[in-house]
XYZ file of C-alpha atoms in Angstrom:
502
model
C 0.000 0.000 0.000
C 2.818 2.359 0.971
C 4.651 1.647 -2.269
C 1.516 2.480 -4.268
C 1.098 5.771 -2.409
C 4.761 6.557 -2.959
C 4.489 5.881 -6.686
C 1.422 8.107 -6.980
C 3.180 10.833 -4.995
C 6.271 10.646 -7.218
C 4.040 10.769 -10.304
C 2.124 13.838 -9.059
C 5.355 15.578 -8.068
C 6.818 14.735 -11.469
C 3.828 16.240 -13.280
C 3.988 19.377 -11.120
C 7.724 19.633 -11.745
C 7.318 19.193 -15.491
C 4.572 21.862 -15.632
C 6.668 24.224 -13.523
C 9.639 23.709 -15.817
C 7.665 24.163 -19.082
C 5.637 27.194 -17.971
C 7.798 29.002 -15.374
C 11.417 28.082 -16.076
C 12.115 27.049 -19.671
C 10.455 30.035 -21.473
C 12.272 32.710 -19.432
C 15.601 31.191 -18.371
C 16.518 28.349 -20.761
C 14.799 28.805 -24.142
C 17.253 29.880 -26.882
C 14.641 32.500 -27.840
C 14.728 34.220 -24.445
C 17.003 37.054 -25.643
C 14.796 38.011 -28.588
C 13.055 41.318 -27.755
C 9.327 41.340 -27.210
C 6.476 41.985 -24.780
C 6.467 40.286 -21.364
C 4.054 37.425 -20.789
C 0.699 38.533 -19.390
C -0.557 35.126 -18.227
C 0.735 31.665 -17.369
C -2.089 30.163 -19.424
C -2.380 32.350 -22.514
C 0.810 34.430 -22.597
C 0.082 37.406 -24.871
C -2.819 35.807 -26.744
C -5.530 37.673 -24.834
C -4.108 40.993 -26.029
C -3.943 39.721 -29.621
C -7.516 38.421 -29.496
C -9.178 41.242 -27.564
C -7.669 44.352 -29.162
C -8.515 45.542 -32.651
C -7.136 43.124 -35.239
C -3.433 43.650 -35.919
C -2.984 46.598 -33.548
C -0.805 44.748 -30.969
C 1.522 43.502 -33.718
C 2.008 46.989 -35.159
C 2.626 48.399 -31.676
C 5.210 45.682 -30.987
C 7.035 46.345 -34.258
C 7.347 50.042 -33.370
C 8.712 49.187 -29.922
C 10.779 46.014 -30.441
C 11.679 45.810 -34.137
C 10.872 43.430 -36.979
C 11.716 40.189 -35.157
C 9.780 39.756 -31.934
C 9.263 37.037 -29.375
C 5.844 36.789 -27.756
C 4.212 34.093 -25.661
C 1.461 31.711 -26.739
C -0.509 29.071 -24.885
C 1.180 27.889 -21.675
C 3.890 30.524 -22.173
C 5.364 28.797 -25.213
C 7.721 31.261 -26.979
C 6.411 32.304 -30.400
C 8.105 34.367 -33.093
C 6.591 37.359 -34.908
C 8.293 38.544 -38.113
C 7.642 41.719 -40.109
C 10.798 41.574 -42.237
C 10.363 41.208 -46.010
C 13.629 39.294 -46.548
C 12.804 36.724 -43.883
C 9.298 36.469 -45.259
C 10.819 35.629 -48.642
C 12.954 32.915 -47.053
C 9.972 31.338 -45.286
C 7.204 31.628 -47.893
C 9.085 31.581 -51.189
C 12.559 30.083 -51.027
C 11.873 27.319 -48.508
C 8.111 27.096 -48.294
C 8.043 23.381 -47.496
C 10.467 23.707 -44.571
C 7.869 25.848 -42.797
C 4.501 24.124 -42.383
C 1.183 25.389 -41.109
C 0.643 24.794 -37.382
C -2.067 22.530 -36.061
C -5.477 24.191 -36.207
C -8.083 21.743 -34.984
C -10.981 24.108 -35.739
C -9.766 24.816 -39.259
C -9.238 21.128 -40.050
C -12.728 20.301 -38.796
C -14.231 23.022 -40.981
C -12.338 22.594 -44.279
C -10.243 19.418 -44.040
C -6.834 18.840 -45.615
C -7.404 20.587 -48.905
C -4.995 23.125 -50.368
C -5.008 25.240 -47.204
C -3.798 22.524 -44.822
C -2.086 20.003 -47.117
C 1.714 19.919 -46.812
C 4.733 18.523 -48.620
C 4.080 16.141 -51.490
C 0.317 16.202 -50.932
C 0.236 19.976 -51.335
C 2.445 19.919 -54.446
C 0.225 17.275 -56.059
C -3.026 19.050 -55.184
C -1.703 22.430 -56.293
C -0.395 21.086 -59.611
C -3.698 19.391 -60.306
C -5.825 22.427 -59.346
C -3.839 25.180 -61.120
C -5.413 24.674 -64.594
C -8.882 25.335 -63.161
C -7.897 28.923 -62.288
C -6.612 30.076 -65.680
C -7.349 33.546 -67.007
C -9.909 32.237 -69.511
C -11.776 30.216 -66.908
C -12.030 33.217 -64.590
C -13.352 35.384 -67.445
C -16.219 32.934 -67.963
C -17.263 33.335 -64.321
C -18.088 37.043 -64.711
C -21.760 36.675 -65.839
C -22.540 34.545 -62.759
C -20.889 37.077 -60.463
C -22.817 39.950 -62.106
C -26.095 38.056 -61.693
C -25.624 37.651 -57.937
C -24.381 41.250 -57.608
C -27.603 42.423 -59.284
C -29.659 40.374 -56.814
C -27.736 41.995 -53.963
C -28.452 45.433 -55.406
C -32.158 44.584 -55.582
C -32.184 43.455 -51.938
C -30.643 46.758 -50.802
C -33.121 48.726 -52.925
C -35.988 46.833 -51.296
C -34.685 47.828 -47.851
C -34.459 51.490 -48.840
C -37.870 51.503 -50.538
C -39.400 50.063 -47.369
C -38.095 53.067 -45.437
C -34.800 51.718 -44.078
C -31.814 54.023 -44.487
C -29.456 52.507 -41.890
C -28.618 49.025 -43.131
C -26.611 46.119 -41.684
C -24.516 44.984 -44.654
C -22.769 42.076 -42.911
C -25.352 39.378 -43.767
C -26.066 40.773 -47.233
C -22.463 40.732 -48.404
C -21.740 37.375 -46.796
C -24.740 35.758 -48.478
C -23.891 37.336 -51.845
C -20.340 35.980 -51.643
C -21.695 32.532 -50.740
C -24.108 32.585 -53.682
C -21.269 33.563 -56.008
C -18.961 30.765 -54.886
C -21.905 28.389 -55.266
C -22.233 29.313 -58.937
C -18.604 29.733 -59.984
C -17.362 26.965 -57.707
C -19.978 24.265 -58.243
C -22.668 25.596 -60.627
C -25.016 25.365 -57.670
C -27.781 27.798 -56.692
C -27.603 28.442 -52.951
C -29.919 31.458 -53.347
C -29.091 32.519 -49.801
C -29.866 36.178 -50.638
C -33.488 35.361 -51.394
C -34.275 32.296 -49.267
C -33.049 30.507 -46.122
C -29.818 28.563 -46.673
C -28.492 26.039 -44.166
C -24.962 26.796 -45.320
C -25.388 30.562 -44.839
C -26.824 29.920 -41.371
C -23.893 27.625 -40.540
C -21.264 30.175 -41.562
C -23.151 32.948 -39.811
C -23.023 30.930 -36.594
C -19.230 30.725 -36.896
C -18.306 34.190 -38.122
C -21.040 36.491 -36.864
C -22.116 35.001 -33.540
C -20.950 36.667 -30.287
C -17.265 36.199 -29.478
C -16.913 35.212 -25.831
C -13.815 34.327 -23.769
C -15.108 30.745 -23.569
C -15.373 30.504 -27.357
C -11.820 31.774 -27.814
C -10.541 29.411 -25.114
C -12.223 26.403 -26.735
C -10.711 27.291 -30.103
C -7.187 27.583 -28.660
C -7.309 24.658 -26.219
C -8.708 22.239 -28.820
C -5.256 22.242 -30.445
C -3.795 20.778 -27.249
C -6.757 18.928 -25.723
C -8.935 17.634 -28.621
C -11.604 16.110 -26.366
C -12.539 19.593 -25.130
C -14.630 19.962 -28.324
C -16.827 17.087 -27.118
C -18.035 18.950 -24.053
C -21.794 19.702 -24.309
C -21.351 23.472 -24.479
C -23.377 25.772 -26.714
C -20.278 27.012 -28.589
C -19.194 23.415 -29.257
C -22.646 22.353 -30.412
C -22.893 25.340 -32.761
C -19.432 24.646 -34.201
C -20.096 20.920 -34.580
C -23.377 21.583 -36.403
C -21.686 24.062 -38.772
C -18.943 21.548 -39.603
C -21.540 18.835 -40.211
C -23.467 21.075 -42.625
C -20.311 22.002 -44.548
C -19.219 18.370 -44.774
C -22.655 17.174 -45.881
C -23.089 19.875 -48.552
C -19.570 19.313 -49.910
C -20.074 15.557 -50.111
C -23.388 16.010 -51.914
C -21.878 18.379 -54.484
C -19.056 15.957 -55.271
C -21.466 13.025 -55.633
C -23.722 15.008 -57.980
C -20.806 15.986 -60.210
C -19.399 12.449 -60.251
C -22.799 11.175 -61.386
C -22.861 13.726 -64.209
C -19.286 12.847 -65.179
C -20.162 9.136 -65.460
C -23.003 10.052 -67.818
C -20.645 12.199 -69.902
C -22.572 15.374 -69.011
C -19.902 17.324 -67.140
C -19.449 20.247 -69.531
C -19.820 23.172 -67.134
C -16.962 25.581 -66.382
C -17.393 25.774 -62.603
C -14.327 24.985 -60.506
C -15.517 21.570 -59.327
C -16.396 20.394 -62.833
C -13.023 21.594 -64.089
C -11.229 19.801 -61.237
C -13.046 16.509 -61.874
C -12.401 16.672 -65.622
C -8.721 17.445 -65.031
C -8.487 14.690 -62.423
C -9.884 12.130 -64.846
C -7.032 12.761 -67.298
C -4.224 12.226 -64.788
C -2.278 9.082 -63.921
C -3.240 7.455 -60.620
C -0.257 8.827 -58.691
C -1.183 12.438 -59.594
C -4.933 12.236 -58.994
C -6.834 13.692 -56.072
C -8.833 11.201 -54.048
C -12.580 11.633 -53.649
C -11.930 12.786 -50.084
C -9.439 15.403 -51.283
C -11.931 16.715 -53.841
C -14.450 17.116 -51.020
C -11.817 19.031 -49.034
C -11.290 21.399 -51.978
C -15.016 22.196 -51.957
C -14.955 22.813 -48.209
C -11.940 25.090 -48.776
C -13.572 26.998 -51.654
C -16.769 27.462 -49.647
C -14.885 28.843 -46.665
C -12.050 30.825 -48.238
C -13.947 31.724 -51.394
C -16.777 33.498 -49.663
C -15.580 34.805 -46.309
C -12.448 36.617 -47.530
C -14.341 38.405 -50.313
C -17.117 39.377 -47.922
C -14.556 40.850 -45.505
C -12.802 42.838 -48.261
C -16.010 44.195 -49.779
C -17.316 45.211 -46.371
C -14.182 47.144 -45.433
C -14.096 48.830 -48.845
C -17.624 50.163 -48.275
C -16.684 51.289 -44.773
C -13.548 53.104 -45.985
C -15.454 54.818 -48.796
C -18.160 55.892 -46.355
C -15.449 57.419 -44.158
C -13.805 59.086 -47.187
C -16.620 60.605 -49.295
C -14.206 62.260 -51.753
C -12.711 58.876 -52.656
C -16.232 57.467 -52.969
C -17.214 60.308 -55.315
C -14.136 59.732 -57.482
C -14.922 56.033 -57.793
C -18.554 56.729 -58.624
C -17.524 59.248 -61.311
C -15.373 56.579 -62.943
C -18.214 54.031 -62.734
C -20.815 56.445 -64.131
C -18.532 57.171 -67.077
C -17.979 53.452 -67.699
C -21.629 52.459 -67.126
C -23.858 55.489 -67.899
C -27.058 53.441 -67.639
C -26.898 51.786 -64.239
C -29.808 49.492 -65.154
C -27.565 47.871 -67.775
C -24.597 47.057 -65.539
C -23.136 44.024 -67.284
C -19.344 44.418 -67.437
C -16.934 42.016 -69.048
C -13.780 40.836 -67.317
C -11.655 43.249 -69.355
C -13.973 46.194 -68.728
C -14.012 45.785 -64.964
C -10.236 45.415 -64.836
C -9.641 48.489 -67.017
C -11.035 50.862 -64.361
C -7.972 52.553 -62.887
C -9.422 54.132 -59.761
C -11.448 51.015 -58.929
C -8.183 49.099 -59.033
C -6.643 51.657 -56.672
C -9.534 51.354 -54.194
C -9.316 47.552 -54.244
C -5.557 47.531 -53.713
C -5.755 50.074 -50.911
C -8.521 48.131 -49.171
C -6.459 44.943 -49.350
C -3.497 46.872 -47.964
C -5.005 48.313 -44.799
C -7.835 45.802 -44.309
C -6.380 42.592 -45.661
C -8.576 39.562 -44.842
C -5.504 37.701 -43.550
C -3.673 40.045 -41.177
C -0.990 37.405 -40.663
C -0.065 33.871 -41.687
C 1.358 31.254 -39.357
C 4.076 28.681 -39.884
C 6.106 26.137 -37.900
C 9.739 25.317 -38.743
C 10.270 21.566 -39.135
C 13.953 21.845 -38.201
C 16.240 24.186 -36.268
C 16.762 27.525 -38.016
C 18.731 30.734 -37.711
C 16.492 33.699 -38.548
C 17.786 37.259 -38.207
C 20.842 36.013 -36.275
C 18.617 34.293 -33.720
C 18.579 30.545 -33.179
C 15.017 29.270 -33.567
C 14.460 25.690 -32.348
C 12.314 23.429 -34.498
C 8.551 23.351 -33.874
C 8.444 27.070 -33.060
C 5.233 28.801 -34.107
C 6.087 31.730 -36.392
C 3.638 34.533 -37.213
C 4.329 36.481 -40.412
C 2.852 39.955 -40.067
C 1.116 40.847 -43.330
C -0.757 43.826 -41.884
C 2.394 45.056 -40.112
C 4.149 45.126 -43.503
C 1.154 46.771 -45.166
C 1.213 49.576 -42.599
C 4.976 50.014 -42.357
C 6.017 53.697 -42.695
C 9.306 52.493 -44.201
C 7.384 51.159 -47.197
C 4.295 53.368 -47.363
C 5.511 56.651 -45.882
C 4.032 58.766 -43.062
C 0.439 58.174 -44.253
C 0.748 54.375 -43.971
C -2.228 54.177 -41.585
C -4.520 56.215 -43.865
C -6.906 55.010 -46.566
C -5.609 56.757 -49.694
C -6.334 55.024 -53.038
C -4.379 57.691 -54.929
C -1.114 56.395 -53.493
C -1.359 53.616 -56.094
C -0.974 56.223 -58.855
C 2.425 57.302 -57.481
C 5.263 55.588 -59.407
C 7.784 56.443 -56.676
C 5.823 54.083 -54.424
C 4.555 51.421 -56.810
C 7.972 50.911 -58.428
C 9.317 49.766 -55.049
C 6.525 47.301 -54.294
C 7.049 43.560 -54.666
C 5.223 40.344 -53.853
C 7.105 40.408 -50.539
C 6.006 43.742 -49.064
C 2.473 43.777 -50.490
C 0.990 40.319 -50.018
C -2.792 40.308 -49.448
C -2.936 36.799 -50.939
C 0.342 35.606 -49.397
C 3.154 34.602 -51.758
C 5.148 31.599 -52.902
C 3.864 28.081 -53.721
C 1.290 28.248 -50.898
C -0.271 31.553 -51.918
C -4.016 31.883 -52.547
C -4.803 29.892 -55.687
C -8.102 31.726 -56.145
C -6.777 35.292 -56.029
C -7.944 36.133 -59.580
C -11.452 34.895 -58.798
C -11.527 36.820 -55.509
C -10.345 40.065 -57.114
C -12.886 39.804 -59.936
C -15.706 39.134 -57.474
C -14.559 41.985 -55.210
C -14.427 44.484 -58.063
C -17.845 43.580 -59.459
C -19.610 43.646 -56.082
C -18.028 46.966 -55.146
C -18.753 48.489 -58.564
C -22.459 47.704 -58.644
C -22.937 48.894 -55.053
C -21.102 52.208 -55.466
C -22.692 52.825 -58.879
C -26.173 52.463 -57.347
C -25.847 53.700 -53.758
C -24.262 56.447 -51.676
C -22.735 55.252 -48.396
C -22.266 57.327 -45.263
C -21.401 56.520 -41.639
C -24.314 56.151 -39.229
C -24.088 59.007 -36.756
C -23.089 57.772 -33.310
C -22.486 54.195 -34.491
C -18.887 53.046 -34.007
C -17.297 50.108 -35.801
C -14.082 48.347 -34.854
C -12.165 45.508 -36.451
C -12.363 42.409 -34.299
C -9.519 39.902 -34.317
C -11.372 36.607 -33.875
C -12.471 34.534 -35.723
C -11.820 36.863 -38.682
C -11.015 40.597 -39.046
C -14.625 41.646 -39.598
C -16.554 44.773 -38.652
C -17.818 44.634 -35.064
C -20.590 44.640 -33.966
C -21.598 44.665 -37.654
C -21.147 46.719 -40.819
C -23.859 49.340 -40.387
C -23.989 52.130 -42.990
C -26.424 54.902 -43.944
C -27.466 54.342 -47.561
C -29.289 56.292 -50.236
C -29.980 55.535 -53.885
C -27.955 57.200 -56.659
C -30.391 58.926 -58.970
C -30.043 58.201 -62.671
């Protein structure tokens, strides 16, 4: 009996000692990263993560860069040292030169929602999936998507007009833009009519429950802890139930879409130009070792649904907000649109027409600079590295600060924090920009494969809205950019709207 008690005592003491070492001793006195400058830990449990999650998205990172430099150590869960980098040369090394030596860290929530498609695949799997998917995103294929995008944009315009005609002038644009983006990805991604703008959609409801529901400390904690303690997602909590239901809907819809297209392909009827049809047709021509599995094709759909609608919705929303805050810029854009499309009832641009609008291009680029949908990207080094003269042990989580680069005065001058589309007409600035200091879609072999689709969708949605409506801030209504789960307008994108007369 005594021996059993002694063994249990030694075990408990060992666990306490190990925890003490990992949380109290190793991060501050032994870790090779301890001499890297950065903010002090604020908590034994969450390090500096509470500050990152609770403040406006990206603000802590920018503050740290000003105080500590471009290479910063901060503390993650259980005081684990993390690295933050806002240096273009190091970013090139990590994302471009040696992209497969730096993998994406475990994200249990992300994997549950979109699976191991292009976003989370690594190594040979990623190379194979990327090679197979690239032909679906050619210039010509994107051009053929424009009529579908215009059709949904016109439905969105009609929905806003209905609100105004019913007497509403202060409108919550968050659900409208999100549903429009979902309807667009349904058409261009899978030739499928979600019709979420005009009728209830289980997929729209599922995404709304993830991205627009209240953000509580418990919800953030569950998201972070699930990476370390997977069973925590099985607890019968409301946040877990909501997340589980959303994942189930996404999985079920994706599986159904794949099965429907496979059935058409077997009957020789798969002649559409949506992304899924293109992927299946391409897949059927490849040797076995280069093909995607049925499961991987489902993951691509889950990825397109998530990344293809939420990022565009975020960008379009912030563009409207910035134009409402800067009426002169909004007037300039509308002047260009009126000249290009004199009869607003016949808004039906081609791909080339929408991309020929110079000031629209400036507004889009500036929005993606200061309100990029991905304010940072995260990586983990699979072996020991030396970065910026600092030794970085393998398995260190590394955050690459996209927004910090996009707001760097060294690159963008003293007005780096300001929304100024005209800066993109200045050759002294644009001649010094590269795919390493302006990276709204990341860079290298793991960059966003759908960037051309996203930009086309963004431009068309923004064009039809600004051509038809005037946007102003709602007096007394303040909007901030929340950090979790995505950099969206909080509490929602509310704007005062009026119709542009013919």
